[in-house]
């Protein structure tokens, strides 16, 4: 998870070890690399919150693909979302884990999105693409569930905070299903 607010202490009360990345792609990449190197894990479970103009608030969505919504080198002839000269694609697909959940493309960026992203996506976050890229590079599977807290609009910051407790409960429920 990015921040302790996303777990609301519920995971800790269940003695579940949570690695918090902090906000943004750089912080997420550093923590993911550290966790993979220290634990030698084969799977990382990314749980968190996201905004969406497609999925309703309170939905739980499994990320099918991560894209970078703020990588823009288009003046040099590259597609928005594409990192030039990088062997890892601008869209990183994940292996589905929960067939009963809606699947969505998540656009990651180092900004709190309140409008229409430049790269087509159905939900937005600030860490996921970085986690997916590190996992891809290190040969680790990533499973990512996002609780939709807001409509990624002008009121997103208020809705995000108001919906954290409900999101933490739903994420904990699905985490328990994953580790059975």
PDB file of C-alpha atoms in Angstrom:
ATOM      1  CA  UNK A   1       0.000   0.000   0.000  1.00  0.00           C
ATOM      2  CA  UNK A   2       1.065   3.566  -0.475  1.00  0.00           C
ATOM      3  CA  UNK A   3       0.027   5.039   2.870  1.00  0.00           C
ATOM      4  CA  UNK A   4      -1.000   3.780   6.318  1.00  0.00           C
ATOM      5  CA  UNK A   5      -4.310   5.603   5.830  1.00  0.00           C
ATOM      6  CA  UNK A   6      -5.217   3.054   3.164  1.00  0.00           C
ATOM      7  CA  UNK A   7      -5.103   0.210   5.708  1.00  0.00           C
ATOM      8  CA  UNK A   8      -6.670   2.209   8.536  1.00  0.00           C
ATOM      9  CA  UNK A   9      -4.734  -0.049  10.946  1.00  0.00           C
ATOM     10  CA  UNK A  10      -6.959  -3.031  10.080  1.00  0.00           C
ATOM     11  CA  UNK A  11      -4.132  -5.067   8.556  1.00  0.00           C
ATOM     12  CA  UNK A  12      -1.861  -4.395  11.515  1.00  0.00           C
ATOM     13  CA  UNK A  13      -4.604  -5.495  13.928  1.00  0.00           C
ATOM     14  CA  UNK A  14      -4.598  -8.840  12.072  1.00  0.00           C
ATOM     15  CA  UNK A  15      -0.769  -9.033  12.329  1.00  0.00           C
ATOM     16  CA  UNK A  16      -0.396  -8.655   8.568  1.00  0.00           C
ATOM     17  CA  UNK A  17       2.925  -7.143   7.552  1.00  0.00           C
ATOM     18  CA  UNK A  18       2.271  -4.219   5.202  1.00  0.00           C
ATOM     19  CA  UNK A  19       5.014  -2.470   3.227  1.00  0.00           C
ATOM     20  CA  UNK A  20       4.085   1.174   2.675  1.00  0.00           C
ATOM     21  CA  UNK A  21       5.650   2.726  -0.397  1.00  0.00           C
ATOM     22  CA  UNK A  22       4.885   6.366   0.181  1.00  0.00           C
ATOM     23  CA  UNK A  23       3.395   8.472  -2.599  1.00  0.00           C
ATOM     24  CA  UNK A  24       4.636   8.417  -6.169  1.00  0.00           C
ATOM     25  CA  UNK A  25       6.400   6.228  -8.695  1.00  0.00           C
ATOM     26  CA  UNK A  26       9.956   6.697  -7.448  1.00  0.00           C
ATOM     27  CA  UNK A  27       9.073   5.817  -3.849  1.00  0.00           C
ATOM     28  CA  UNK A  28       7.046   2.805  -4.990  1.00  0.00           C
ATOM     29  CA  UNK A  29       9.863   1.510  -7.187  1.00  0.00           C
ATOM     30  CA  UNK A  30      12.422   1.826  -4.384  1.00  0.00           C
ATOM     31  CA  UNK A  31      10.262  -0.028  -1.865  1.00  0.00           C
ATOM     32  CA  UNK A  32       9.309  -2.752  -4.365  1.00  0.00           C
ATOM     33  CA  UNK A  33      12.956  -3.395  -5.210  1.00  0.00           C
ATOM     34  CA  UNK A  34      13.879  -3.469  -1.522  1.00  0.00           C
ATOM     35  CA  UNK A  35      11.062  -5.899  -0.636  1.00  0.00           C
ATOM     36  CA  UNK A  36      11.897  -8.229  -3.534  1.00  0.00           C
ATOM     37  CA  UNK A  37      15.607  -8.266  -2.703  1.00  0.00           C
ATOM     38  CA  UNK A  38      15.080  -8.821   1.031  1.00  0.00           C
ATOM     39  CA  UNK A  39      12.259 -11.374   0.879  1.00  0.00           C
ATOM     40  CA  UNK A  40      12.989 -13.174  -2.430  1.00  0.00           C
ATOM     41  CA  UNK A  41       9.207 -13.208  -2.928  1.00  0.00           C
ATOM     42  CA  UNK A  42       7.647 -14.514  -6.139  1.00  0.00           C
ATOM     43  CA  UNK A  43       4.419 -12.491  -5.830  1.00  0.00           C
ATOM     44  CA  UNK A  44       3.693  -8.948  -4.661  1.00  0.00           C
ATOM     45  CA  UNK A  45       0.161  -8.039  -3.670  1.00  0.00           C
ATOM     46  CA  UNK A  46      -0.580  -4.368  -4.246  1.00  0.00           C
ATOM     47  CA  UNK A  47      -3.668  -3.153  -2.425  1.00  0.00           C
ATOM     48  CA  UNK A  48      -4.780   0.436  -2.472  1.00  0.00           C
ATOM     49  CA  UNK A  49      -7.129   3.143  -3.544  1.00  0.00           C
ATOM     50  CA  UNK A  50      -7.797   4.721  -6.920  1.00  0.00           C
ATOM     51  CA  UNK A  51     -10.001   7.266  -8.579  1.00  0.00           C
ATOM     52  CA  UNK A  52     -12.177   6.443 -11.563  1.00  0.00           C
ATOM     53  CA  UNK A  53     -14.595   8.158 -13.886  1.00  0.00           C
ATOM     54  CA  UNK A  54     -15.737   4.734 -15.178  1.00  0.00           C
ATOM     55  CA  UNK A  55     -16.096   2.499 -12.113  1.00  0.00           C
ATOM     56  CA  UNK A  56     -18.472   3.561  -9.350  1.00  0.00           C
ATOM     57  CA  UNK A  57     -17.173   4.688  -5.983  1.00  0.00           C
ATOM     58  CA  UNK A  58     -16.904   1.699  -3.574  1.00  0.00           C
ATOM     59  CA  UNK A  59     -16.192  -0.817  -6.374  1.00  0.00           C
ATOM     60  CA  UNK A  60     -13.214  -3.113  -5.978  1.00  0.00           C
ATOM     61  CA  UNK A  61     -11.342  -3.446  -9.275  1.00  0.00           C
ATOM     62  CA  UNK A  62      -8.528  -5.788 -10.203  1.00  0.00           C
ATOM     63  CA  UNK A  63      -5.953  -4.049 -12.359  1.00  0.00           C
ATOM     64  CA  UNK A  64      -5.486  -5.891 -15.659  1.00  0.00           C
ATOM     65  CA  UNK A  65      -2.929  -3.450 -17.072  1.00  0.00           C
ATOM     66  CA  UNK A  66      -0.840  -0.561 -15.764  1.00  0.00           C
ATOM     67  CA  UNK A  67       0.095   2.404 -17.974  1.00  0.00           C
ATOM     68  CA  UNK A  68       2.033   5.595 -17.280  1.00  0.00           C
ATOM     69  CA  UNK A  69      -0.358   8.507 -17.656  1.00  0.00           C
ATOM     70  CA  UNK A  70       2.256  11.218 -17.184  1.00  0.00           C
ATOM     71  CA  UNK A  71       5.178  10.050 -19.348  1.00  0.00           C
ATOM     72  CA  UNK A  72       5.015  12.508 -22.226  1.00  0.00           C
ATOM     73  CA  UNK A  73       7.925  12.802 -24.653  1.00  0.00           C
ATOM     74  CA  UNK A  74       5.552  13.292 -27.592  1.00  0.00           C
ATOM     75  CA  UNK A  75       7.382  16.419 -28.857  1.00  0.00           C
ATOM     76  CA  UNK A  76      10.241  14.036 -29.763  1.00  0.00           C
ATOM     77  CA  UNK A  77       7.912  11.704 -31.676  1.00  0.00           C
ATOM     78  CA  UNK A  78       7.155   9.155 -28.942  1.00  0.00           C
ATOM     79  CA  UNK A  79       3.671   8.070 -27.854  1.00  0.00           C
ATOM     80  CA  UNK A  80       2.341   9.503 -24.604  1.00  0.00           C
ATOM     81  CA  UNK A  81       2.902   6.832 -21.941  1.00  0.00           C
ATOM     82  CA  UNK A  82       5.941   5.348 -23.683  1.00  0.00           C
ATOM     83  CA  UNK A  83       9.398   5.582 -22.117  1.00  0.00           C
ATOM     84  CA  UNK A  84      11.889   6.007 -24.968  1.00  0.00           C
ATOM     85  CA  UNK A  85      14.513   3.285 -25.478  1.00  0.00           C
ATOM     86  CA  UNK A  86      13.062   1.145 -22.656  1.00  0.00           C
ATOM     87  CA  UNK A  87      12.582  -2.589 -23.249  1.00  0.00           C
ATOM     88  CA  UNK A  88       9.663  -2.692 -20.786  1.00  0.00           C
ATOM     89  CA  UNK A  89       6.450  -1.636 -22.538  1.00  0.00           C
ATOM     90  CA  UNK A  90       4.360   1.394 -21.674  1.00  0.00           C
ATOM     91  CA  UNK A  91       1.448  -0.962 -20.909  1.00  0.00           C
ATOM     92  CA  UNK A  92       2.221  -3.797 -18.478  1.00  0.00           C
ATOM     93  CA  UNK A  93      -0.407  -6.536 -18.388  1.00  0.00           C
ATOM     94  CA  UNK A  94      -1.027  -8.545 -15.205  1.00  0.00           C
ATOM     95  CA  UNK A  95      -2.276 -12.105 -14.767  1.00  0.00           C
ATOM     96  CA  UNK A  96      -5.888 -12.041 -13.459  1.00  0.00           C
ATOM     97  CA  UNK A  97      -6.454 -13.541 -10.010  1.00  0.00           C
ATOM     98  CA  UNK A  98     -10.095 -12.749  -9.162  1.00  0.00           C
ATOM     99  CA  UNK A  99     -12.437 -13.576 -12.066  1.00  0.00           C
ATOM    100  CA  UNK A 100     -15.431 -12.228 -10.130  1.00  0.00           C
ATOM    101  CA  UNK A 101     -14.025  -8.694  -9.977  1.00  0.00           C
ATOM    102  CA  UNK A 102     -14.185  -6.033 -12.660  1.00  0.00           C
ATOM    103  CA  UNK A 103     -10.903  -5.643 -14.530  1.00  0.00           C
ATOM    104  CA  UNK A 104      -9.494  -2.243 -15.434  1.00  0.00           C
ATOM    105  CA  UNK A 105      -6.580  -0.389 -16.958  1.00  0.00           C
ATOM    106  CA  UNK A 106      -4.924   1.801 -14.329  1.00  0.00           C
ATOM    107  CA  UNK A 107      -3.034   4.946 -15.292  1.00  0.00           C
ATOM    108  CA  UNK A 108      -0.232   5.787 -12.888  1.00  0.00           C
ATOM    109  CA  UNK A 109       1.213   9.258 -12.528  1.00  0.00           C
ATOM    110  CA  UNK A 110       2.980  11.517 -10.079  1.00  0.00           C
ATOM    111  CA  UNK A 111      -0.014  13.819  -9.908  1.00  0.00           C
ATOM    112  CA  UNK A 112      -3.403  13.596  -8.213  1.00  0.00           C
ATOM    113  CA  UNK A 113      -5.579  13.253 -11.314  1.00  0.00           C
ATOM    114  CA  UNK A 114      -8.751  15.343 -11.405  1.00  0.00           C
ATOM    115  CA  UNK A 115      -9.360  15.416 -15.144  1.00  0.00           C
ATOM    116  CA  UNK A 116      -9.015  13.231 -18.221  1.00  0.00           C
ATOM    117  CA  UNK A 117      -5.632  11.471 -18.430  1.00  0.00           C
ATOM    118  CA  UNK A 118      -3.635  11.740 -21.681  1.00  0.00           C
ATOM    119  CA  UNK A 119      -3.340   7.940 -21.832  1.00  0.00           C
ATOM    120  CA  UNK A 120      -6.553   5.895 -22.050  1.00  0.00           C
ATOM    121  CA  UNK A 121      -7.274   4.281 -18.677  1.00  0.00           C
ATOM    122  CA  UNK A 122     -10.265   3.491 -16.478  1.00  0.00           C
ATOM    123  CA  UNK A 123      -8.808   4.225 -13.055  1.00  0.00           C
ATOM    124  CA  UNK A 124      -5.889   6.272 -11.755  1.00  0.00           C
ATOM    125  CA  UNK A 125      -3.297   5.882  -9.016  1.00  0.00           C
ATOM    126  CA  UNK A 126       0.168   7.193  -8.205  1.00  0.00           C
ATOM    127  CA  UNK A 127       2.303   4.054  -7.665  1.00  0.00           C
ATOM    128  CA  UNK A 128       1.076   1.008  -9.610  1.00  0.00           C
ATOM    129  CA  UNK A 129       2.988   1.279 -12.893  1.00  0.00           C
ATOM    130  CA  UNK A 130       6.265   1.583 -10.980  1.00  0.00           C
ATOM    131  CA  UNK A 131       5.455  -1.550  -8.983  1.00  0.00           C
ATOM    132  CA  UNK A 132       4.524  -3.396 -12.172  1.00  0.00           C
ATOM    133  CA  UNK A 133       7.733  -2.337 -13.890  1.00  0.00           C
ATOM    134  CA  UNK A 134       9.965  -3.456 -11.018  1.00  0.00           C
ATOM    135  CA  UNK A 135       8.066  -6.748 -10.748  1.00  0.00           C
ATOM    136  CA  UNK A 136       8.381  -7.341 -14.502  1.00  0.00           C
ATOM    137  CA  UNK A 137      12.110  -6.625 -14.401  1.00  0.00           C
ATOM    138  CA  UNK A 138      12.654  -8.899 -11.392  1.00  0.00           C
ATOM    139  CA  UNK A 139      10.418 -11.780 -12.572  1.00  0.00           C
ATOM    140  CA  UNK A 140       7.877 -11.315  -9.771  1.00  0.00           C
ATOM    141  CA  UNK A 141       4.125 -11.637 -10.314  1.00  0.00           C
ATOM    142  CA  UNK A 142       2.048  -8.598  -9.334  1.00  0.00           C
ATOM    143  CA  UNK A 143      -1.584  -8.812  -8.247  1.00  0.00           C
ATOM    144  CA  UNK A 144      -3.218  -5.423  -7.773  1.00  0.00           C
ATOM    145  CA  UNK A 145      -6.608  -4.576  -6.286  1.00  0.00           C
ATOM    146  CA  UNK A 146      -7.869  -0.998  -6.148  1.00  0.00           C
ATOM    147  CA  UNK A 147     -10.793   0.260  -4.096  1.00  0.00           C
ATOM    148  CA  UNK A 148     -12.468   3.128  -5.942  1.00  0.00           C
ATOM    149  CA  UNK A 149     -12.672   6.006  -3.478  1.00  0.00           C
ATOM    150  CA  UNK A 150     -13.517   8.862  -5.806  1.00  0.00           C
ATOM    151  CA  UNK A 151     -14.500   9.968  -9.289  1.00  0.00           C
ATOM    152  CA  UNK A 152     -11.056  11.411 -10.154  1.00  0.00           C
ATOM    153  CA  UNK A 153     -12.671  14.833 -10.361  1.00  0.00           C
ATOM    154  CA  UNK A 154     -12.654  18.205  -8.590  1.00  0.00           C
ATOM    155  CA  UNK A 155     -13.989  16.623  -5.355  1.00  0.00           C
ATOM    156  CA  UNK A 156     -11.583  13.653  -5.378  1.00  0.00           C
ATOM    157  CA  UNK A 157      -9.487  14.751  -2.396  1.00  0.00           C
ATOM    158  CA  UNK A 158     -12.555  14.941  -0.132  1.00  0.00           C
ATOM    159  CA  UNK A 159     -14.069  11.674  -1.348  1.00  0.00           C
ATOM    160  CA  UNK A 160     -10.738   9.832  -1.021  1.00  0.00           C
ATOM    161  CA  UNK A 161     -10.428  10.614   2.683  1.00  0.00           C
ATOM    162  CA  UNK A 162     -14.096   9.900   3.413  1.00  0.00           C
ATOM    163  CA  UNK A 163     -13.929   6.427   1.852  1.00  0.00           C
ATOM    164  CA  UNK A 164     -10.679   5.091   3.303  1.00  0.00           C
ATOM    165  CA  UNK A 165     -12.276   3.016   6.091  1.00  0.00           C
ATOM    166  CA  UNK A 166     -14.703   1.277   3.722  1.00  0.00           C
ATOM    167  CA  UNK A 167     -11.850   0.642   1.306  1.00  0.00           C
ATOM    168  CA  UNK A 168      -9.582  -0.844   3.976  1.00  0.00           C
ATOM    169  CA  UNK A 169     -12.324  -3.273   5.055  1.00  0.00           C
ATOM    170  CA  UNK A 170     -12.934  -4.445   1.484  1.00  0.00           C
ATOM    171  CA  UNK A 171      -9.213  -4.777   0.733  1.00  0.00           C
ATOM    172  CA  UNK A 172      -8.665  -6.808   3.913  1.00  0.00           C
ATOM    173  CA  UNK A 173     -11.522  -9.131   2.961  1.00  0.00           C
ATOM    174  CA  UNK A 174      -9.942  -9.858  -0.420  1.00  0.00           C
ATOM    175  CA  UNK A 175      -6.426 -10.114   0.999  1.00  0.00           C
ATOM    176  CA  UNK A 176      -7.664 -12.926   3.244  1.00  0.00           C
ATOM    177  CA  UNK A 177      -9.108 -14.701   0.189  1.00  0.00           C
ATOM    178  CA  UNK A 178      -5.740 -14.458  -1.558  1.00  0.00           C
ATOM    179  CA  UNK A 179      -3.638 -15.982   1.171  1.00  0.00           C
ATOM    180  CA  UNK A 180      -5.915 -18.900   2.086  1.00  0.00           C
TER     181      UNK A 180
END
